[in-house]
Short mmCIF file of C-alpha atoms in Angstrom, two decimals:
data_model
loop_
_atom_site.label_atom_id
_atom_site.label_comp_id
_atom_site.label_asym_id
_atom_site.label_seq_id
_atom_site.Cartn_x
_atom_site.Cartn_y
_atom_site.Cartn_z
CA SER A 15 0.35 0.37 0.15
CA SER A 16 1.09 3.59 -0.16
CA THR A 17 1.08 6.54 2.46
CA PHE A 18 -0.13 9.73 2.46
CA LEU A 19 0.21 12.58 5.29
CA ALA A 20 -2.71 14.73 6.18
CA LEU A 21 -0.61 17.91 7.54
CA PRO A 22 -1.84 20.93 9.31
CA PRO A 23 -2.82 24.16 6.95
CA HIS A 24 0.69 26.36 5.74
CA THR A 25 2.35 22.87 5.96
CA SER A 26 3.80 21.89 2.43
CA ILE A 27 4.98 18.15 2.29
CA PRO A 28 4.72 15.82 -0.68
CA THR A 29 3.29 12.10 -0.54
CA PHE A 30 5.46 9.36 -0.44
CA ASP A 31 5.84 5.67 -0.50
CA MET A 32 5.88 3.52 3.03
CA SER A 33 9.56 2.40 2.58
CA SER A 34 10.12 6.62 2.82
CA ALA A 35 7.59 6.75 6.05
CA ALA A 36 9.85 6.19 8.92
CA MET A 37 12.70 8.32 7.82
CA PHE A 38 10.19 11.00 7.79
CA ILE A 39 8.26 10.60 11.13
CA SER A 40 10.79 12.29 13.22
CA LYS A 41 10.41 15.46 10.94
CA LEU A 42 6.82 15.39 11.04
CA ARG A 43 6.71 15.41 14.89
CA SER A 44 8.67 18.85 14.64
CA VAL A 45 6.25 20.39 12.25
CA SER A 46 3.06 19.11 14.12
CA GLN A 47 2.07 16.85 16.70
CA ARG A 48 -1.45 16.42 14.67
CA ALA A 49 0.05 14.87 11.34
CA THR A 50 -1.77 11.44 10.89
CA ILE A 51 -1.18 9.04 8.16
CA THR A 52 -3.90 7.35 5.97
CA SER A 53 -3.97 5.26 2.98
CA HIS A 54 -4.13 7.37 -0.81
CA PRO A 55 -2.85 5.01 -3.60
CA SER A 56 -3.77 7.50 -6.42
CA VAL A 57 -1.45 10.15 -5.19
CA MET A 58 1.26 8.11 -4.32
CA ARG A 59 2.01 7.58 -7.87
CA ARG A 60 2.65 10.75 -8.98
CA LYS A 61 4.45 12.40 -5.73
CA THR A 62 6.92 9.78 -4.92
CA LEU A 63 9.74 10.70 -7.18
CA VAL A 64 9.47 14.55 -5.95
CA LEU A 65 9.85 13.28 -2.52
CA SER A 66 12.73 11.16 -3.15
CA ARG A 67 14.72 14.16 -4.36
CA ASN A 68 13.26 16.45 -1.94
CA LEU A 69 14.35 13.81 0.96
CA ALA A 70 17.87 13.57 -0.57
CA SER A 71 18.41 17.09 -0.63
CA GLU A 72 17.07 17.43 2.97
CA GLU A 73 19.22 14.56 4.35
CA ARG A 74 22.42 16.03 2.73
CA PRO A 75 24.03 18.14 5.05
CA LYS A 76 25.37 21.69 4.09
CA LYS A 77 28.94 22.26 4.12
CA ILE A 78 29.80 25.48 5.90
CA GLN A 79 32.09 27.91 5.16
CA ARG A 80 34.56 28.85 8.29
CA PRO A 81 37.59 31.14 8.91
CA LYS A 82 40.78 29.51 8.76
CA ARG A 83 41.74 31.17 11.91
CA ILE A 84 40.12 34.17 14.05
CA ILE A 85 43.03 36.63 14.84
CA LEU A 86 42.36 39.26 17.79
CA ILE A 87 44.75 42.36 17.84
CA ARG A 88 43.96 44.59 21.13
CA HIS A 89 44.91 48.35 20.12
CA GLY A 90 48.26 49.98 21.08
CA GLU A 91 48.93 51.84 24.40
CA SER A 92 46.55 54.43 25.14
CA LEU A 93 46.82 57.98 26.98
CA GLY A 94 44.02 56.22 29.06
CA ASN A 95 46.52 53.18 29.46
CA VAL A 96 49.16 55.94 31.07
CA ASP A 97 46.77 58.56 32.67
CA GLU A 98 43.29 57.76 33.97
CA SER A 99 42.74 61.30 33.97
CA ALA A 100 42.13 61.42 30.44
CA TYR A 101 38.68 60.01 30.63
CA VAL A 102 37.63 62.87 32.65
CA SER A 103 37.80 65.61 29.58
CA THR A 104 38.17 62.97 26.71
CA PRO A 105 35.20 60.63 25.65
CA ASP A 106 36.55 57.09 25.67
CA TRP A 107 35.98 56.34 22.28
CA LYS A 108 37.96 59.54 21.66
CA VAL A 109 41.30 58.61 23.55
CA PRO A 110 44.03 58.05 21.08
CA LEU A 111 47.39 56.10 21.07
CA THR A 112 50.59 56.75 22.62
CA GLU A 113 53.87 57.33 20.60
CA ALA A 114 54.66 54.18 22.60
CA GLY A 115 51.03 52.90 21.07
CA GLN A 116 51.93 53.84 17.55
CA GLN A 117 55.16 51.59 17.48
CA GLN A 118 53.33 48.56 19.42
CA ALA A 119 50.72 48.97 16.29
CA ILE A 120 53.43 48.85 13.53
CA GLN A 121 55.14 45.72 15.12
CA ALA A 122 51.59 44.04 15.29
CA GLY A 123 51.31 44.65 11.30
CA LYS A 124 54.88 43.29 10.75
CA GLN A 125 54.06 39.96 12.74
CA LEU A 126 50.60 39.64 11.34
CA LYS A 127 52.06 39.94 7.84
CA LYS A 128 54.51 36.87 8.91
CA LEU A 129 51.57 35.19 10.37
CA VAL A 130 49.60 35.03 7.33
CA GLY A 131 51.68 35.58 4.46
CA ASP A 132 50.03 36.42 1.20
CA GLU A 133 46.46 34.78 2.54
CA GLN A 134 43.15 36.65 2.19
CA ILE A 135 41.74 38.54 4.81
CA PHE A 136 38.45 39.67 6.39
CA MET A 137 38.74 42.65 9.09
CA TYR A 138 36.61 44.43 11.76
CA TYR A 139 37.55 46.91 13.92
CA SER A 140 35.47 48.96 16.70
CA PRO A 141 34.81 52.53 16.08
CA TYR A 142 37.50 53.78 18.98
CA GLU A 143 40.03 56.17 17.72
CA ARG A 144 42.85 54.11 19.39
CA THR A 145 41.33 51.31 17.16
CA LYS A 146 41.50 52.84 14.00
CA GLU A 147 44.87 54.17 14.78
CA THR A 148 46.20 50.61 15.46
CA MET A 149 44.22 49.65 12.31
CA ASP A 150 45.59 51.61 10.02
CA ALA A 151 49.47 50.98 11.26
CA VAL A 152 48.77 47.27 10.67
CA CYS A 153 47.13 47.84 7.28
CA LYS A 154 50.49 49.30 5.95
CA HIS A 155 52.45 46.21 5.93
CA LEU A 156 49.35 43.99 4.32
CA ASN A 157 49.29 43.22 0.57
CA LYS A 158 45.73 45.27 0.41
CA ASP A 159 45.06 43.29 -2.59
CA ARG A 160 44.47 40.34 -0.12
CA ILE A 161 42.19 42.10 2.23
CA ILE A 162 38.44 41.10 0.92
CA SER A 163 36.75 43.63 3.36
CA ILE A 164 37.76 46.48 6.04
CA ARG A 165 34.54 47.02 8.34
CA GLU A 166 33.96 49.29 11.10
CA GLU A 167 31.84 46.78 13.97
CA PRO A 168 30.14 48.79 17.23
CA ARG A 169 29.62 45.59 18.83
CA ILE A 170 33.11 44.58 19.63
CA SER A 171 34.04 47.84 21.23
CA GLU A 172 35.65 47.24 24.86
CA GLN A 173 32.99 47.47 28.14
CA GLN A 174 31.48 50.95 28.56
CA PHE A 175 32.39 52.49 31.85
CA GLY A 176 30.43 55.71 31.51
CA ASN A 177 30.69 58.71 29.88
CA PHE A 178 33.09 61.52 31.21
CA GLN A 179 34.42 59.60 34.09
CA ASN A 180 35.47 60.68 37.57
CA VAL A 181 38.78 58.93 38.29
CA ASP A 182 37.80 58.32 42.07
CA GLU A 183 34.21 57.23 40.94
CA VAL A 184 35.47 54.84 38.73
CA VAL A 185 38.28 53.45 41.16
CA GLN A 186 35.16 52.94 43.65
CA ALA A 187 33.30 51.38 41.09
CA LYS A 188 36.05 48.68 39.95
CA GLN A 189 36.01 47.77 43.71
CA GLU A 190 32.40 47.30 44.10
CA ARG A 191 32.49 45.41 41.05
CA HIS A 192 34.82 43.00 42.55
CA SER A 193 32.62 42.17 45.54
CA PHE A 194 29.34 42.33 43.68
CA GLY A 195 30.51 39.72 40.64
CA ARG A 196 32.24 41.12 37.71
CA PHE A 197 30.25 39.54 34.90
CA TYR A 198 26.86 41.10 36.64
CA TYR A 199 28.15 44.55 37.96
CA ARG A 200 26.86 47.31 35.88
CA PHE A 201 28.87 50.54 35.73
CA LYS A 202 26.94 53.78 36.12
CA SER A 203 26.24 55.24 32.76
CA GLY A 204 27.95 52.11 31.42
CA GLU A 205 27.91 48.24 31.08
CA ALA A 206 27.76 44.84 32.66
CA GLY A 207 29.94 42.17 31.57
CA LEU A 208 26.82 40.70 30.68
CA ASP A 209 25.99 43.46 28.33
CA VAL A 210 29.46 43.06 26.66
CA TYR A 211 28.92 39.44 26.07
CA SER A 212 25.46 39.81 24.82
CA ARG A 213 26.62 42.07 22.06
CA VAL A 214 29.77 40.27 21.03
CA SER A 215 27.87 36.85 20.42
CA SER A 216 25.21 38.47 18.13
CA PHE A 217 28.55 39.80 16.11
CA ILE A 218 29.29 36.12 15.85
CA SER A 219 26.39 34.92 13.60
CA THR A 220 27.70 37.96 11.33
CA LEU A 221 31.29 37.05 11.35
CA VAL A 222 30.03 33.19 10.13
CA ARG A 223 27.67 35.06 7.91
CA ASP A 224 30.10 37.30 5.99
CA CYS A 225 32.46 34.04 5.94
CA GLN A 226 29.45 32.15 4.08
CA GLN A 227 29.16 35.37 1.74
CA SER A 228 32.91 35.51 1.20
CA LYS A 229 33.22 32.67 -1.05
CA SER A 230 32.21 34.70 -4.02
CA TRP A 231 34.72 37.34 -3.42
CA ILE A 232 37.42 35.13 -2.95
CA ARG A 233 40.03 35.81 -5.58
CA PRO A 234 42.54 33.36 -6.69
#
């Protein structure tokens, strides 16, 4: 005999022969618990071949394009790293590199070139001034023809500690964070570690999607 599946509205599943039924039952349960099985031989003759093709394509796993490696580069030494009072009068995102930080960025570019050689690169950077300066210094040592794309990505910015910051208040807040829990403590007008985790996690899916799409951009 043949098998016909009666499915709820908005479900488009072709009919199939009895030998295919066992393979499809588990999938039906995920579509709807109301699926039923009844005999319907006349429909089977017209639809079996189509279903077999559909089953074959559904059963075949899709190959996911993944990056060969992910390299994280922290910005070079910034003015805020050597003088926390810089945050009192300068917004965090505008704090620049020091001269030492510029040299560190240059060295990072040289080391990255040795590591990746002539491989293609897809680059993301946060919109902070010190990060842009670091990226510019690094890119001077790379083959620009091998850079697929360079994108500004706010979700990978560092944790927000507030707007114009009072140094004493930030020190006190960091002490409170130690006793409260680093991951959950939220700075006034800023973020908790949980907030950073959430936005960076959402970026990961973008990275994977860009990697998939980059297959059509790759140059020999």
